[in-house]
XYZ file of C-alpha atoms in Angstrom:
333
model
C 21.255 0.703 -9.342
C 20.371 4.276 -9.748
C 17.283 6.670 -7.509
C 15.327 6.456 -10.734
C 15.744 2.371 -11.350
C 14.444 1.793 -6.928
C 11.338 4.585 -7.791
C 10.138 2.998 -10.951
C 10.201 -0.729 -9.026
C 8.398 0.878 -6.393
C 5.442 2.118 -8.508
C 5.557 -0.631 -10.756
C 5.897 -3.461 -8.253
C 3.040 -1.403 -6.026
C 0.725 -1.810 -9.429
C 1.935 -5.503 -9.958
C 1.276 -6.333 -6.330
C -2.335 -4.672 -6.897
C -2.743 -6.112 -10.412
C -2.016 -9.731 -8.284
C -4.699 -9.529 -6.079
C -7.081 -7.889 -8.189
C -9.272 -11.428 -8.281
C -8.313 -12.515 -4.865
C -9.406 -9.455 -3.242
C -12.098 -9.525 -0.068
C -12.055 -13.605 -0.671
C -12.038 -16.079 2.299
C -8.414 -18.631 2.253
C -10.615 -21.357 1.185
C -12.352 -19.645 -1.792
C -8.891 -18.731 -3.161
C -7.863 -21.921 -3.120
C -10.996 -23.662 -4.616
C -11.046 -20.953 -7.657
C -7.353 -20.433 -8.188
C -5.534 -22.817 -6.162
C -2.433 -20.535 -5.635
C -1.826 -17.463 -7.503
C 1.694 -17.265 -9.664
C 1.208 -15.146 -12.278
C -2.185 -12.170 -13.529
C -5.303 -13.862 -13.644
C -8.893 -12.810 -14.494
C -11.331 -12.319 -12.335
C -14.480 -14.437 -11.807
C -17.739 -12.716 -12.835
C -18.892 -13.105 -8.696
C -15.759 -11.034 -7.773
C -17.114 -9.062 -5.029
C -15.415 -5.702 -6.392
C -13.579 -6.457 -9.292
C -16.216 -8.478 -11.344
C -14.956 -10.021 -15.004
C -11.444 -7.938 -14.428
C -9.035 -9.407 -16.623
C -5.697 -10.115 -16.129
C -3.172 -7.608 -15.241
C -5.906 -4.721 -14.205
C -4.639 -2.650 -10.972
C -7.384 -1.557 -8.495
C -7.857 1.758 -6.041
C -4.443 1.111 -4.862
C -2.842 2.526 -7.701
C -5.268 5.186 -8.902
C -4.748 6.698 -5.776
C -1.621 6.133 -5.501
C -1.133 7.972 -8.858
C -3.733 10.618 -7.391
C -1.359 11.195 -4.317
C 1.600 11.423 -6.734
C 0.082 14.110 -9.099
C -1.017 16.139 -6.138
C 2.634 15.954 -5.007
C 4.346 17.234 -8.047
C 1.387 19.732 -8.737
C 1.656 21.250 -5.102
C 5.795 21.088 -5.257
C 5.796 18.855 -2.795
C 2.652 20.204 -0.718
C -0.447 18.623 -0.701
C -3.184 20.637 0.353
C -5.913 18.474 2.653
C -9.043 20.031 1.031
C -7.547 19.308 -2.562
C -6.810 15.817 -1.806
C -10.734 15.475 -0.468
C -11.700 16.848 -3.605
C -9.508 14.737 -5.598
C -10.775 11.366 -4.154
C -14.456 12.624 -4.037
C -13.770 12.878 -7.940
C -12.160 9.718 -8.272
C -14.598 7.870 -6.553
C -17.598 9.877 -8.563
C -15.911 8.446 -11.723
C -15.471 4.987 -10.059
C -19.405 5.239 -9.812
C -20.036 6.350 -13.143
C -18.286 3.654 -14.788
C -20.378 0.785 -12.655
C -17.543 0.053 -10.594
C -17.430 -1.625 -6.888
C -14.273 -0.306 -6.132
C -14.962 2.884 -4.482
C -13.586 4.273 -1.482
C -12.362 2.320 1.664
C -14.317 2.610 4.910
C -12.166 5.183 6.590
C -12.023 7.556 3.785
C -15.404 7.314 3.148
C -16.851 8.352 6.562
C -14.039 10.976 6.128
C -15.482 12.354 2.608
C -18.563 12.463 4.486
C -17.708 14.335 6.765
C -15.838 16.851 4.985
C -18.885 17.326 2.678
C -20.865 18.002 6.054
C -18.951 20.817 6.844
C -16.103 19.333 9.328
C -12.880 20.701 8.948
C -9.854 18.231 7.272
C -8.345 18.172 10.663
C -11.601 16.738 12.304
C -12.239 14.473 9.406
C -9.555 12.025 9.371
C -9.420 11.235 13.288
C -11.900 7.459 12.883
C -9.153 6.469 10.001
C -7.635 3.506 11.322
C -7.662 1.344 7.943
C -4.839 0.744 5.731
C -6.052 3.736 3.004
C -3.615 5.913 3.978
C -0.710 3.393 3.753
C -2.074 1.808 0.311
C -1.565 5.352 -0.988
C 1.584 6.390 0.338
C 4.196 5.274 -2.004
C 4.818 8.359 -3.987
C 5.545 10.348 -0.277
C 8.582 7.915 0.211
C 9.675 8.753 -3.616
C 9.250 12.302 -2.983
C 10.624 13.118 0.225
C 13.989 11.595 2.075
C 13.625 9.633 5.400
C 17.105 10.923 6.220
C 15.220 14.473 6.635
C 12.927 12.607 9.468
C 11.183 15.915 10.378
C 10.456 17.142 7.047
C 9.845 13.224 6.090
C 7.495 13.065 8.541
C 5.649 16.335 8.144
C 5.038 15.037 4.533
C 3.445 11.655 6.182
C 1.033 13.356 8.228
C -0.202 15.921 5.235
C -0.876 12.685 2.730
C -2.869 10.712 5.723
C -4.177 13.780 7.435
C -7.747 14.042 5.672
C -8.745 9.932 6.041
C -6.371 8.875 8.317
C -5.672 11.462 10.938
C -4.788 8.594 13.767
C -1.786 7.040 15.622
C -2.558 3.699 13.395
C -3.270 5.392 10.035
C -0.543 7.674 10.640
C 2.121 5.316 11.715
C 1.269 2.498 9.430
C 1.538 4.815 6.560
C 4.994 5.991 7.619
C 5.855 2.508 7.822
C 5.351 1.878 4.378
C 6.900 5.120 3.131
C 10.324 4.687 5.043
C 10.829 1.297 3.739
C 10.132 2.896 0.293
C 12.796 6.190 0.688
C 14.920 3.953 2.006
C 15.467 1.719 -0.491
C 15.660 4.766 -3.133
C 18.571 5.988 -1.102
C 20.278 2.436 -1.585
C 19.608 0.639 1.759
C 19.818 -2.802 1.729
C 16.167 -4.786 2.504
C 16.691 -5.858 5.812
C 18.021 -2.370 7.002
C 14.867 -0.292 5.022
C 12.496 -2.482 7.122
C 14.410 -1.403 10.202
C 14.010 1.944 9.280
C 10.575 1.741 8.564
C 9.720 0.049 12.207
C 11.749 3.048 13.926
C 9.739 5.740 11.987
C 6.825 4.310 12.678
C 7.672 4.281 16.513
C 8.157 7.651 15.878
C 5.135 8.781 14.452
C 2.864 6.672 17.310
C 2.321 10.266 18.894
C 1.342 11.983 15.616
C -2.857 12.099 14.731
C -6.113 11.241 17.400
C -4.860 7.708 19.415
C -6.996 5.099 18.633
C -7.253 1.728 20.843
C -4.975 -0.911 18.735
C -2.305 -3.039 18.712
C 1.283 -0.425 17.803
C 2.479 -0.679 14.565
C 6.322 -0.706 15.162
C 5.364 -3.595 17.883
C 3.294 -5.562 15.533
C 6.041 -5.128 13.076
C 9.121 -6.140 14.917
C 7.295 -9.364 16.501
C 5.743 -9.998 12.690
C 9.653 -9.854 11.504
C 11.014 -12.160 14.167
C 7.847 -14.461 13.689
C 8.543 -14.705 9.758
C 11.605 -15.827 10.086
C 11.854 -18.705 12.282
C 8.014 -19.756 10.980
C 9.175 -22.895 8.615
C 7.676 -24.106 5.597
C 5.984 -21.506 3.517
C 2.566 -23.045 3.884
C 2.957 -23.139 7.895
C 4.095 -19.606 7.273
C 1.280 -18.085 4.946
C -1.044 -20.148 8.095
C 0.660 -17.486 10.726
C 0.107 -14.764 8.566
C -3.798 -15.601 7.922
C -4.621 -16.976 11.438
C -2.475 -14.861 13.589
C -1.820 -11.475 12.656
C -5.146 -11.371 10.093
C -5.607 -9.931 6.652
C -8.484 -7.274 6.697
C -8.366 -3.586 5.704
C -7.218 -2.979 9.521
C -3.718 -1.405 9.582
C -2.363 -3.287 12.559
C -3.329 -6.443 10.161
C -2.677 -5.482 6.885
C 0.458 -3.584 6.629
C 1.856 -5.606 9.359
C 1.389 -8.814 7.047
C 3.374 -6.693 4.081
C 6.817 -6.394 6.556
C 6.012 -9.943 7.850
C 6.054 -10.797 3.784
C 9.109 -8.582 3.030
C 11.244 -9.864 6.277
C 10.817 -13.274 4.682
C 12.336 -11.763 0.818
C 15.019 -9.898 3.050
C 16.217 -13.034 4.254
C 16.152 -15.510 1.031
C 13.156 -17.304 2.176
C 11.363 -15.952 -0.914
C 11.878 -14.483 -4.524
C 10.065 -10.338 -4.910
C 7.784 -11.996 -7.139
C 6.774 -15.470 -4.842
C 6.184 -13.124 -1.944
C 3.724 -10.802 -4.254
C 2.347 -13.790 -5.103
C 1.783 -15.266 -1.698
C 0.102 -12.255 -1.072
C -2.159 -12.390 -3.221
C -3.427 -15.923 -2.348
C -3.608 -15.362 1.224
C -7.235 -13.847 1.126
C -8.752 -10.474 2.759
C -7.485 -7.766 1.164
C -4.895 -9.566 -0.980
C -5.003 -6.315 -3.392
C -3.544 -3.790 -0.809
C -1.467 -6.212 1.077
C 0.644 -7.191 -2.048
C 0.418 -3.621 -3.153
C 2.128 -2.389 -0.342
C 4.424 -5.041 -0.417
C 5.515 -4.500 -4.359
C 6.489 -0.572 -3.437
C 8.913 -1.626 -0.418
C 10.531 -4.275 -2.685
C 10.618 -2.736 -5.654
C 12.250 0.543 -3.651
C 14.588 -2.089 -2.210
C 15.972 -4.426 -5.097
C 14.738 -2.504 -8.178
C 13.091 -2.825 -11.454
C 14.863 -5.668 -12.144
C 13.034 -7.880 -9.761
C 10.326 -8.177 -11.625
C 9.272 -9.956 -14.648
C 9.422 -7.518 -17.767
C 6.404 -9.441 -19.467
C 3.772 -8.894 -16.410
C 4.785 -5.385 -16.294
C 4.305 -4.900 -19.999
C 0.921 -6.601 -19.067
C 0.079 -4.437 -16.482
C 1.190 -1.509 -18.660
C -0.814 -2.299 -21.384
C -4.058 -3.535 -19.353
C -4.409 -0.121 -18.042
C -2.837 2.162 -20.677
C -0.012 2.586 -17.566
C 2.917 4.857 -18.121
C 4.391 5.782 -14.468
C 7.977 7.031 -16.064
C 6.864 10.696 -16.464
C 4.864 10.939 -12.621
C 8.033 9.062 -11.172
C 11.038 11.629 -12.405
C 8.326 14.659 -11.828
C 8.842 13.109 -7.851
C 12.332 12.358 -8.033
C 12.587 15.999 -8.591
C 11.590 17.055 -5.568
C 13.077 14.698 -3.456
């Protein structure tokens, strides 16, 4: 399996994983379950979706378009992303959102951040309430781009994507989380070992950004991993994950879930595609969650773990080409 093959699963499964929970997305457990029982494959959304009303099948969310916004930025700057540019970039984005009657416009921490750039505050200052998993749901192209095995320079890369929104120890850590798994598994690392990796750089980055009162994220991880696995039945399982370490936009929740989702792949307990799935029936914020999830597998086992025909769905439902944006990142790793 070549670099190229582990980047392109990455960003696809990311856009699958978003595509998943598209119609699940800000639902309660019990509302997924009496409209859609469990999700298995791209379904539309109902017309009361709360952000993604009459959606159909296979249409990917803020988690990819910023994801792709990130990316662009990245191979534009060389590598460099400059924190007023990316401000301006999402205040764009989200202007367009508006325009075309969408709901799905910028997450709580990066809209109190926008804010407060607009008011005159500094990127620095801006980003320090970002505790939400906006940062993290973006961060995929940072682990295509730049190699965890340069930890300092990996890092530095980390804290210039979540600096603007997410300038915390939580945003900051739980976005490195992500993005090690991902540059991981593009450098060939077996499952297990990239989610290892991604715990220890997000130890690592606890002392980057403003602290913020939370649960850690490399704690939260390692006891999610070790709860995953000895957590029986998949229902009892997808109970822990609901119940116990929560769903919401919250990073110590959120992203948390995602490694609790991939420790279960890593050890057989579930297919790339069931887990995605599970995901995206859970409820909360089923669009980010699986998301998240779809980069660090796809980076792990490759394109080939997921079905051709939904990507060629998701491809088609939003005129989706990621080949070009993926080598442009490549290159600069």
């Amino acid at each position: 399996m070549t670099p190229h093959n582990r980047a392109l699963g990455a960003f696809y499964g990311l856009a699958l994983g978003d595509a998943l929970g598209m119609p699940t997305q800000s639902l309660n457990r019990e509302q997924v379950r009496a409209r859609f029982g469990a999700i298995t494959t791209l379904v539309d959304a109902h017309a009361d979706q709360p952000i993604a009303p009459n959606m159909p099948a296979g249409s990917v969310t803020d988690d990819t378009e910023q994801a792709i916004l990130v990316g662009e930025l990245l191979v534009q700057g060389q590598g460099t992303i400059e924190p007023a540019v990316l401000a301006q970039r999402l205040i764009d984005w989200e202007a367009s959102m508006r325009a075309k009657g969408s709901q799905d416009l910028l997450g709580p921490s990066t809209k109190r951040a926008i804010d407060m750039i607009l008011a005159g505050h500094t990127p620095e200052e801006s980003g320090r309430y970002g505790t939400t998993n906006g940062a993290a749901m973006r961060i995929t192209p940072v682990g295509i781009a730049a190699d965890v095995n340069d930890s300092v320079r990996f890092v530095q890369s980390v804290i210039q994507a979540c600096q603007v929104t997410h300038n915390t120890t939580l945003g900051i850590s739980s976005a490195a989380a992500v993005a090690a798994v991902v540059s991981a598994g593009i450098n060939g690392v077996d499952l297990g070992e990239a989610l290892s990796i991604g715990t220890q750089i997000a130890q690592q980055t606890e002392s980057h950004g403003h602290w913020v009162a939370g649960g850690r994220i490399s704690t939260r991880i390692s006891w999610a991993r070790t709860l995953s696995v000895g957590s029986g039945d998949t229902a009892l399982f997808a109970d822990l994950l609901y119940e116990l370490i929560g769903t919401s936009v919250a990073s110590q929740e959120s992203v948390v879930v995602s490694f609790a989702l991939a420790q279960r792949v890593a050890v057989g307990e579930l297919t790339a595609l069931d887990a995605l799935c599970l995901a995206a029936s859970l409820g909360g914020d089923t669009d980010t969650i699986a998301a998240m999830l779809g980069a660090m597998l796809g980076a792990c086992l490759g394109m080939q773990c997921w079905p051709p025909a939904m990507i060629e769905q998701v491809k088609r439902v939003n005129g989706l080409d990621l080949q070009p944006l993926v080598q442009g990142l490549l290159a600069l790793r």
